[in-house]
PDB file of C-alpha atoms in Angstrom:
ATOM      1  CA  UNK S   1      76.942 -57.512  70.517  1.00 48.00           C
ATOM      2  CA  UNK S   2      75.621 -55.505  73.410  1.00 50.00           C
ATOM      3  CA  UNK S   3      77.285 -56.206  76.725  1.00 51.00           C
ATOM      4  CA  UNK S   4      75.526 -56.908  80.013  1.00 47.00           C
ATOM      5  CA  UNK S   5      75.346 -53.280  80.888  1.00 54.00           C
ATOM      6  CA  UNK S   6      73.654 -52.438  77.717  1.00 55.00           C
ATOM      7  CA  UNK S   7      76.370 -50.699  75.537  1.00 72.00           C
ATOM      8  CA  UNK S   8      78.184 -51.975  72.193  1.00 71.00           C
ATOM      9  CA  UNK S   9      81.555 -53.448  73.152  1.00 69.00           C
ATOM     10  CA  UNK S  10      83.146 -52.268  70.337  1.00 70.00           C
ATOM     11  CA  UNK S  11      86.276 -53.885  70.373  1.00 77.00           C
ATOM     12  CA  UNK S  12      84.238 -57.154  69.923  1.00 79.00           C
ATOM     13  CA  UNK S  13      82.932 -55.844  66.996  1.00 82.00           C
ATOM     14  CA  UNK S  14      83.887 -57.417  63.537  1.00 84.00           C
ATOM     15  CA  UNK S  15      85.048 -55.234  60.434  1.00 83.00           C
ATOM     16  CA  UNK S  16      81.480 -55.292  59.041  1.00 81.00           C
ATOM     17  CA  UNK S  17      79.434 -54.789  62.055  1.00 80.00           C
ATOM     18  CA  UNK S  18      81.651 -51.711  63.057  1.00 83.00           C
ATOM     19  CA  UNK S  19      80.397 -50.184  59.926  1.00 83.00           C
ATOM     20  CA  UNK S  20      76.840 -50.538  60.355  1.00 83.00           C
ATOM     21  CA  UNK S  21      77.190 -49.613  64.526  1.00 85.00           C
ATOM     22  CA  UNK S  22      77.912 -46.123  62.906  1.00 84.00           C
ATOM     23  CA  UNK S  23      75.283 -46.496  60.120  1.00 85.00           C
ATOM     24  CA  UNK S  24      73.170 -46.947  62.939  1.00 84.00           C
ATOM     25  CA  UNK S  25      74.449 -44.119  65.047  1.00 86.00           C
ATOM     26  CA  UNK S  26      74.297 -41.941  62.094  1.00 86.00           C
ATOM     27  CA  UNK S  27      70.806 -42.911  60.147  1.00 85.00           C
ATOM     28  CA  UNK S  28      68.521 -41.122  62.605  1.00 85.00           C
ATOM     29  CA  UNK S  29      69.657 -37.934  61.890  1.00 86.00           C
ATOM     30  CA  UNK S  30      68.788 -38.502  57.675  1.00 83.00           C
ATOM     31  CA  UNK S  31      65.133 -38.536  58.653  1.00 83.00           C
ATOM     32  CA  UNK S  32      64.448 -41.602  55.922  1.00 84.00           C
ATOM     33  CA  UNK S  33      62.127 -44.705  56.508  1.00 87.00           C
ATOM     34  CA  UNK S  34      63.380 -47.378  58.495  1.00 87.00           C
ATOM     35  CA  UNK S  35      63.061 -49.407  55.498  1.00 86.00           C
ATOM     36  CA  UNK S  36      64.704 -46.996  53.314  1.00 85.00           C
ATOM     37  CA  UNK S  37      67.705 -47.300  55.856  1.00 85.00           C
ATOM     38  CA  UNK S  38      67.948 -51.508  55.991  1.00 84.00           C
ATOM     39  CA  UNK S  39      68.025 -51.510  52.677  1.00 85.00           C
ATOM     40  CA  UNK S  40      70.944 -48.765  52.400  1.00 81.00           C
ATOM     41  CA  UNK S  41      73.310 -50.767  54.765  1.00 85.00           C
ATOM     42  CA  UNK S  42      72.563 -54.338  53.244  1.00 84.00           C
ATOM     43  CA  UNK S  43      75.338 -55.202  50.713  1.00 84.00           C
ATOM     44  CA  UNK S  44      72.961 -56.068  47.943  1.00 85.00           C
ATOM     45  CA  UNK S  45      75.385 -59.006  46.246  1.00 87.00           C
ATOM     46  CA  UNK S  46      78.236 -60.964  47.668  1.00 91.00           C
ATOM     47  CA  UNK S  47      80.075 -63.063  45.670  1.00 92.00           C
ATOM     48  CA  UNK S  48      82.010 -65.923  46.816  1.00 94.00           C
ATOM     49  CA  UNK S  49      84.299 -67.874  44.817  1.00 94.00           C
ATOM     50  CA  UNK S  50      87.387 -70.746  45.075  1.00 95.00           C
ATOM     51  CA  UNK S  51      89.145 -71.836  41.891  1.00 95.00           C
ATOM     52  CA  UNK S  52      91.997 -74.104  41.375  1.00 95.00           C
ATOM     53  CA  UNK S  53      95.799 -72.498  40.713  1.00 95.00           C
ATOM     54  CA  UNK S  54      98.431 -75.077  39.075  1.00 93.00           C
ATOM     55  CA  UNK S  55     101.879 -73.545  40.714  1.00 93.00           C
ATOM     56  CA  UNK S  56     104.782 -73.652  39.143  1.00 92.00           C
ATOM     57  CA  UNK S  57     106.265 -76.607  40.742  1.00 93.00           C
ATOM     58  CA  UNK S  58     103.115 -78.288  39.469  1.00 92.00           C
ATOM     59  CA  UNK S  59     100.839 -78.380  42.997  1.00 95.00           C
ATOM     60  CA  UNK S  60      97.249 -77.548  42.958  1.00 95.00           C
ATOM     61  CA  UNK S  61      96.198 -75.113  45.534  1.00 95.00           C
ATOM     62  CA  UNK S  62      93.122 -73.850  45.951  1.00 96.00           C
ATOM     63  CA  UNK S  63      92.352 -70.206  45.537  1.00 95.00           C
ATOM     64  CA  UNK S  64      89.381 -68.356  48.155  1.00 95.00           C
ATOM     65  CA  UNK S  65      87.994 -65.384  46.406  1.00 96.00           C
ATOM     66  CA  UNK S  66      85.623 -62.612  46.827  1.00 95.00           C
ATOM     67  CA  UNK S  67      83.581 -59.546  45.091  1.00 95.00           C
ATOM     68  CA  UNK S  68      81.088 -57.521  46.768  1.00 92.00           C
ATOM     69  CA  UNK S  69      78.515 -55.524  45.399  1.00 91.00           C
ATOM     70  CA  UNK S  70      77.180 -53.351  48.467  1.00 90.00           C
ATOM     71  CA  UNK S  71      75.142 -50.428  46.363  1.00 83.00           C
ATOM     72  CA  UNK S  72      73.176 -50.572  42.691  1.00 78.00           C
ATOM     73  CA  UNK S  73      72.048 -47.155  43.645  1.00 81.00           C
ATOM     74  CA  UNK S  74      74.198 -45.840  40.938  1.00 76.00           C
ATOM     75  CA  UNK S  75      76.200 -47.560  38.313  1.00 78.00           C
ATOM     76  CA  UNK S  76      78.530 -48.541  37.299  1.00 84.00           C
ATOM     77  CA  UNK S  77      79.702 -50.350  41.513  1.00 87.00           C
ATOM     78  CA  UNK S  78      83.389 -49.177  41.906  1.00 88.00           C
ATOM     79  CA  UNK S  79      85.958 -50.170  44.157  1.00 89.00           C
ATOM     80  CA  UNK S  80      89.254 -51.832  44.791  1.00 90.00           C
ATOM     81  CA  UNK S  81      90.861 -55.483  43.956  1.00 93.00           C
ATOM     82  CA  UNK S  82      93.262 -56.397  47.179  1.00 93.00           C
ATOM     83  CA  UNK S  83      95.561 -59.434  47.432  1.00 94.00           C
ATOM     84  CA  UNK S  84      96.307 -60.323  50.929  1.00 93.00           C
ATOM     85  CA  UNK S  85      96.619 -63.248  53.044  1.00 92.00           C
ATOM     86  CA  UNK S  86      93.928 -61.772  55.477  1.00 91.00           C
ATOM     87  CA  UNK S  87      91.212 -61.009  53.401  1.00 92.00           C
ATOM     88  CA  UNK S  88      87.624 -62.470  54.507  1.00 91.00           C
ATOM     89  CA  UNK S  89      83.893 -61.788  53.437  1.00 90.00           C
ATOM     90  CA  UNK S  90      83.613 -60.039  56.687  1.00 89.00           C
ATOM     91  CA  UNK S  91      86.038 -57.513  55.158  1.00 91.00           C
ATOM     92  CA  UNK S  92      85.573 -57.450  51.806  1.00 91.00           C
ATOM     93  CA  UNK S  93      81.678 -56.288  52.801  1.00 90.00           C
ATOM     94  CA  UNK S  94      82.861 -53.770  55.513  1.00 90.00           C
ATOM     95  CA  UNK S  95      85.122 -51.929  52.393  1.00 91.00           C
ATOM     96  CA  UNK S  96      82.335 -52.040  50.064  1.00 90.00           C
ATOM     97  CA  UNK S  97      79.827 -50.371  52.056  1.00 89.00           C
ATOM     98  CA  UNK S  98      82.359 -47.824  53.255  1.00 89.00           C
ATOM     99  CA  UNK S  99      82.865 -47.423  49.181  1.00 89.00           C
ATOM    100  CA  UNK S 100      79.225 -46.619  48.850  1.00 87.00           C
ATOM    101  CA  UNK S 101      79.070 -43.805  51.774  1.00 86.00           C
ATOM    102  CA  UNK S 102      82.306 -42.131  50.269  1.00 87.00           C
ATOM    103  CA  UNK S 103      81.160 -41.910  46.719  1.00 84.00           C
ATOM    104  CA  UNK S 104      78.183 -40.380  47.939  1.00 83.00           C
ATOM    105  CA  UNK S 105      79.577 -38.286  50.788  1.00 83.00           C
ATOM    106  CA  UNK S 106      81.615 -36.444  47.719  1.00 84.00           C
ATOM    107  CA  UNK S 107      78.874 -37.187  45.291  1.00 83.00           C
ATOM    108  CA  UNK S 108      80.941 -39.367  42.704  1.00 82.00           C
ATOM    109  CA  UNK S 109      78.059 -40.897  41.058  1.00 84.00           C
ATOM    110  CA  UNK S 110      78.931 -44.731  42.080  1.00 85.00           C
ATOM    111  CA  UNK S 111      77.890 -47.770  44.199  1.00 86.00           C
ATOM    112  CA  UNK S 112      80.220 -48.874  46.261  1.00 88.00           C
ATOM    113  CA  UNK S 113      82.201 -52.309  45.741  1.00 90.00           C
ATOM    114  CA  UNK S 114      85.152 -54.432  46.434  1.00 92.00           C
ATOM    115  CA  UNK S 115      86.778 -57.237  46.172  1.00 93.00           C
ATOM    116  CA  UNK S 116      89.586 -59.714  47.734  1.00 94.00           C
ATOM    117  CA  UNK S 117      92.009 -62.593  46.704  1.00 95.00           C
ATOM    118  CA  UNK S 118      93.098 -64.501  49.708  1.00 95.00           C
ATOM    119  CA  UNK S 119      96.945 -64.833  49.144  1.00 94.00           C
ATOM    120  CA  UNK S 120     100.430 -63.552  50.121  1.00 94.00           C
ATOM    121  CA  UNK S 121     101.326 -61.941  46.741  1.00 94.00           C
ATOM    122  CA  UNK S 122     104.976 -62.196  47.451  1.00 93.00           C
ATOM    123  CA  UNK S 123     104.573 -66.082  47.990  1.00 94.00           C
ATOM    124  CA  UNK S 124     103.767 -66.255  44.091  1.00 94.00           C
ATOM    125  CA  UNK S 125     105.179 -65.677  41.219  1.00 94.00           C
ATOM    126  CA  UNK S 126     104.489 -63.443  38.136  1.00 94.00           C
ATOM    127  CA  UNK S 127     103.110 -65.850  35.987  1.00 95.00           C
ATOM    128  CA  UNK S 128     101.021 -67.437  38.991  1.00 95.00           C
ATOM    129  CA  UNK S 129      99.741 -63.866  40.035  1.00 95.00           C
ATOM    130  CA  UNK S 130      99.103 -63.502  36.257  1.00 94.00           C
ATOM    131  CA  UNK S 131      97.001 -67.138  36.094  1.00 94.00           C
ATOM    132  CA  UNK S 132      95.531 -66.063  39.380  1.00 95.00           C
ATOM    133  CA  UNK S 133      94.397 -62.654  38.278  1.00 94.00           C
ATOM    134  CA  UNK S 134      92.968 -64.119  34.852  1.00 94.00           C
ATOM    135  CA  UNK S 135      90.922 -66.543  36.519  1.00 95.00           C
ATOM    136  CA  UNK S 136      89.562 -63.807  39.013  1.00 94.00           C
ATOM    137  CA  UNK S 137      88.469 -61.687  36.380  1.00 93.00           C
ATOM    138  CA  UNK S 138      86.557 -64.352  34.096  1.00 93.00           C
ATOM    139  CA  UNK S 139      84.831 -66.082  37.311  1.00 93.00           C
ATOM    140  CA  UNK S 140      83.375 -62.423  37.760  1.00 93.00           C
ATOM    141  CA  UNK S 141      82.315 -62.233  34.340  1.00 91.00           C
ATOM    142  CA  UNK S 142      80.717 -65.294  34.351  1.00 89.00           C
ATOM    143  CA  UNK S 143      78.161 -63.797  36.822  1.00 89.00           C
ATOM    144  CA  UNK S 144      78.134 -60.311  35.347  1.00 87.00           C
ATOM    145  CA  UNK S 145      80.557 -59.015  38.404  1.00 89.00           C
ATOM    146  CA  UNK S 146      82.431 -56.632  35.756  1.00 87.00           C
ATOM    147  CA  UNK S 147      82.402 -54.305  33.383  1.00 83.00           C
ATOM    148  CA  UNK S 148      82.126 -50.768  32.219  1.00 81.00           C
ATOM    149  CA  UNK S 149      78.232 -50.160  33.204  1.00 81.00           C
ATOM    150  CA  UNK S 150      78.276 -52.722  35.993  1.00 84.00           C
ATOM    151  CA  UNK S 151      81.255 -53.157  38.465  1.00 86.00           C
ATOM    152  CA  UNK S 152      84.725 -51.105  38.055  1.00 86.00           C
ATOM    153  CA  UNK S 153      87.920 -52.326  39.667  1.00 88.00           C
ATOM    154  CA  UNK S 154      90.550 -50.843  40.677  1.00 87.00           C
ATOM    155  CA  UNK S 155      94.208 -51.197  42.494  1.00 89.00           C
ATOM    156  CA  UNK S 156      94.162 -51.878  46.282  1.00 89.00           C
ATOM    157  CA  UNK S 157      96.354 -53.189  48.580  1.00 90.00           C
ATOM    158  CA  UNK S 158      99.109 -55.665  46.970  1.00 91.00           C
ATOM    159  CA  UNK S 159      97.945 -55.211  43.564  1.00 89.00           C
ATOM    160  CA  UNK S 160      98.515 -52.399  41.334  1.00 88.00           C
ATOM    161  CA  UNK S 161      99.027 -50.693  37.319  1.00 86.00           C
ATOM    162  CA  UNK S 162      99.835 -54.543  36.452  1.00 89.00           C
ATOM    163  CA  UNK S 163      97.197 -56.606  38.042  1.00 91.00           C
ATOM    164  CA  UNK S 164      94.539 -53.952  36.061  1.00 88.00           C
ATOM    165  CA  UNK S 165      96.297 -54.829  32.580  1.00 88.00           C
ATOM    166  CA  UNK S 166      95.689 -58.237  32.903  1.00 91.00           C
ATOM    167  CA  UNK S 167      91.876 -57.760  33.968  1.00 89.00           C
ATOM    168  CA  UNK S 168      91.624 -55.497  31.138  1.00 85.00           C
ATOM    169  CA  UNK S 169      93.209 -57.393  29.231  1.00 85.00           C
ATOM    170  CA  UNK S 170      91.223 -60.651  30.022  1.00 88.00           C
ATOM    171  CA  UNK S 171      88.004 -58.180  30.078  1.00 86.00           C
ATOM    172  CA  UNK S 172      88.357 -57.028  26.418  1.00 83.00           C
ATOM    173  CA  UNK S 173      89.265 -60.931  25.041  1.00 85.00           C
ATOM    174  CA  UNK S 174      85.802 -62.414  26.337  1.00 84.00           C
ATOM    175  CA  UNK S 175      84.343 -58.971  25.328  1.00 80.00           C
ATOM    176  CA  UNK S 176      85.689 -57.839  21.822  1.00 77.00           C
ATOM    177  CA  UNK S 177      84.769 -54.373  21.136  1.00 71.00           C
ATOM    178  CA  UNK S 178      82.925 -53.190  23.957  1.00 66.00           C
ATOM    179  CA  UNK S 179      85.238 -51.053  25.810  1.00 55.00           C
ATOM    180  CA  UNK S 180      84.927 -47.467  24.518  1.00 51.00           C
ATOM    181  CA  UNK S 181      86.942 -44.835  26.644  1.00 36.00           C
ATOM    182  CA  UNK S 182      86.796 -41.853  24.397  1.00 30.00           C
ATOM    183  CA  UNK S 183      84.470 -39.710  27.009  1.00 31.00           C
ATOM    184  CA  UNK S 184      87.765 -39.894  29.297  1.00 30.00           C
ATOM    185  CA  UNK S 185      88.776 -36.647  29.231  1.00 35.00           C
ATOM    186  CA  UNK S 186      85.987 -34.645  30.941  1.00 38.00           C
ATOM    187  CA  UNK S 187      85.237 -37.367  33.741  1.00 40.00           C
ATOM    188  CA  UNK S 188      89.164 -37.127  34.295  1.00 41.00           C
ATOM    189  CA  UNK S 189      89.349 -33.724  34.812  1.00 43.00           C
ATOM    190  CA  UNK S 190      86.441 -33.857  37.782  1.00 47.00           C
ATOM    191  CA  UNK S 191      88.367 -36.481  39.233  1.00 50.00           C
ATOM    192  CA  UNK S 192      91.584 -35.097  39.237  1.00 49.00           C
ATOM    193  CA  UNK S 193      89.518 -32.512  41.202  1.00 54.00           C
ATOM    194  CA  UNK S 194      88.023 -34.246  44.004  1.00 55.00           C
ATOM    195  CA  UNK S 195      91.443 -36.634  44.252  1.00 51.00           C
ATOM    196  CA  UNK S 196      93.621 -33.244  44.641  1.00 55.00           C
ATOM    197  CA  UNK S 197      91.120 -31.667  47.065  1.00 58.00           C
ATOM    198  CA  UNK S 198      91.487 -35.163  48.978  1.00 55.00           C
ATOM    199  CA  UNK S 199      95.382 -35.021  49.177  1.00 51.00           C
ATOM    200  CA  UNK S 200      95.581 -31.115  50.414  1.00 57.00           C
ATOM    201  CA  UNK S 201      93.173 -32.219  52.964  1.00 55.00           C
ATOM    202  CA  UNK S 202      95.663 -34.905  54.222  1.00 54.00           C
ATOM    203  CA  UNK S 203      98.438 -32.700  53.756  1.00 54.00           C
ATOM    204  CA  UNK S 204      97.123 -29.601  55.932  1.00 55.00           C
ATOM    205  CA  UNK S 205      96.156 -32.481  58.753  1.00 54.00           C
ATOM    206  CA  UNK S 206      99.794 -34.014  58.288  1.00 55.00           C
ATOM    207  CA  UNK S 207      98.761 -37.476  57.502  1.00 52.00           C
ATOM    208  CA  UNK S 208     100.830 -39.355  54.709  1.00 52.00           C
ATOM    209  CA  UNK S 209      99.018 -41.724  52.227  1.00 48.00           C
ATOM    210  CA  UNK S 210      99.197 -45.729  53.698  1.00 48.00           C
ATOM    211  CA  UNK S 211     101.972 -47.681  51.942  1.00 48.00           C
ATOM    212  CA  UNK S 212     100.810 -49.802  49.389  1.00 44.00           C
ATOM    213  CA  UNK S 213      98.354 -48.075  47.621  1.00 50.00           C
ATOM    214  CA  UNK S 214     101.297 -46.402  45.206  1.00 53.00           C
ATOM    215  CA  UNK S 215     100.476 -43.151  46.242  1.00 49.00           C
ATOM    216  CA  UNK S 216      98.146 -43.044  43.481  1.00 46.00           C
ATOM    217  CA  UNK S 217      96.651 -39.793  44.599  1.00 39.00           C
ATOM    218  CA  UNK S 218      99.780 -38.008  45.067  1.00 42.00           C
ATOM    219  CA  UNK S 219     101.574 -38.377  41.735  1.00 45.00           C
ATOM    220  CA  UNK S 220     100.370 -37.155  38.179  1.00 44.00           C
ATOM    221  CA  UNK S 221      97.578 -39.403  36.409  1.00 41.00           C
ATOM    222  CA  UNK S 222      98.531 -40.321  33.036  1.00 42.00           C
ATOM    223  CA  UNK S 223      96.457 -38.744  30.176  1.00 43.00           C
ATOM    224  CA  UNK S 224      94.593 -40.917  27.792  1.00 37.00           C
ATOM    225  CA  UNK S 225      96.190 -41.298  24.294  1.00 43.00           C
ATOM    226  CA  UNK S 226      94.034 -41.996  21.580  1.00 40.00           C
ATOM    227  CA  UNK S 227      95.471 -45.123  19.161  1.00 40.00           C
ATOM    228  CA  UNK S 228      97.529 -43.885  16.605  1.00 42.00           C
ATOM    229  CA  UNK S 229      95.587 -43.298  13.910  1.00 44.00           C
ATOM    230  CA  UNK S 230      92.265 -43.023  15.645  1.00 43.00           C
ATOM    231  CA  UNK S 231      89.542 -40.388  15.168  1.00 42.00           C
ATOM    232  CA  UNK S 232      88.043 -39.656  18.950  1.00 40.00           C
ATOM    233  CA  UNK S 233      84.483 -39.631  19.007  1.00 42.00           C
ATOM    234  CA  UNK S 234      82.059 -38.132  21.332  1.00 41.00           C
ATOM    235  CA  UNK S 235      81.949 -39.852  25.013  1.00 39.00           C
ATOM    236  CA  UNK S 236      79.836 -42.364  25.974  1.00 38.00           C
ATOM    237  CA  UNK S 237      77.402 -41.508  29.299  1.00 40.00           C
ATOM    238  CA  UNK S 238      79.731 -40.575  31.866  1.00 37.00           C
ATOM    239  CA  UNK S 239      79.608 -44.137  33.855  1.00 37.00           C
ATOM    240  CA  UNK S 240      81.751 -46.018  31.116  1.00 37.00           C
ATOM    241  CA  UNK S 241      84.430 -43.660  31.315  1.00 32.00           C
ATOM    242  CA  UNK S 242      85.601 -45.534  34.429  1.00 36.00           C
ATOM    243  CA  UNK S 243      86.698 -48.718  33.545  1.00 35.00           C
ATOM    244  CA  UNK S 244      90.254 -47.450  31.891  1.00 33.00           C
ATOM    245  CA  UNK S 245      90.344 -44.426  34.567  1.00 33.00           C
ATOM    246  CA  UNK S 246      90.662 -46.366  37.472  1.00 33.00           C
TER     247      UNK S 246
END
């Protein structure tokens, strides 16, 4: 909100409206349509959600959710999954429309995205982060918030390798058959690219990678392994590719 003499206090400022302060600072200089511009900062699909978790001392407590879909510019939306006692709408929107700007700003053909489970993961246990994770994924297919052409998760804060096996997992029971990542390979490659590019950048400025994210783009990716037994065939259009890469 502007303060009596005029200027943006930003301190004030929420997550979200942070982000579109410099939107606003920064959309000028494109030269596009003012309506061109409102519709580029809008996050076109926010998706709130509360479920019901039976713990295992048998309580019910109630589980606040989110997914946001800020871009449909380009498909599939990509973006994190983060499990953490602080996570709001305000936020979860903020990190998806930051998601858009970097795809874009590195031209990695993807909307941007994200979503947020609002717990302590080290209050629960494996099996309740497992029902918890489960649930997650089929409210968001339910309204068409995931999958291969459409929205792309990935690890964020607090979750990681595991939490993404039991999406997957969940993904591929309610969807038999769809998931087809032999185009892999090639899409890979050009991210390997971009993610090492990103890491000697933060090496030459001295800045280590934030704890929690598994220092994902500091350590080899694992290869995709064809099944045993399985003839490869030719790749799908590059946007499926992502839903086992990331």
């Amino acid at each position: 909100m502007p303060a009596s003499n005029g200027k943006v206090d930003l301190k004030n400022l929420s997550f979200s409206d942070s982000v579109s302060y410099y939107f606003d600072k920064a959309a000028p200089f494109t030269g596009a349509p003012k309506g061109l511009l409102d519709q580029i900062k809008a996050c076109n699909s926010v998706y709130q959600m509360r479920f019901p978790l039976k713990r295992d001392d048998g309580t019910i407590e109630v589980i606040e959710a989110y997914r946001v879909q800020h871009s449909q510019h380009k498909t599939p939306c990509k973006g994190g999954i983060r499990f953490s006692d602080e996570v709001n709408q305000d936020e979860v929107m903020a990190l998806a429309s930051l998601m858009t700007y970097k795809c874009a700003i590195v031209n990695v053909p993807f909307g941007g995205g994200k979503g947020g489970i609002k717990i302590n993961p080290k209050k629960y246990s494996t099996y309740e982060l497992e029902k918890i994770t489960r649930r997650y994924t089929a409210e968001l297919i339910k309204k068409n918030f995931i999958g291969p052409g459409t929205d792309v998760p990935a690890p964020d804060y607090g979750t990681g390798e595991r939490e993404m096996a039991w999406i997957l997992d969940t993904y591929t029971a309610m969807h038999p058959g769809e998931i087809d990542a032999a185009g892999l390979h090639e899409i890979e490659i050009q991210l390997d690219a971009v993610l090492a590019h990103a890491v000697d950048l933060d090496r030459r400025a001295d800045r280590p990678h934030p704890a929690g994210k598994r220092q994902a783009v500091d350590r080899p990716r694992p290869r995709f392994q064809p099944a045993v037994g399985r003839t490869p065939r030719p790749g799908p259009p590059a946007r499926h590719w992502a839903w086992l890469c990331l």
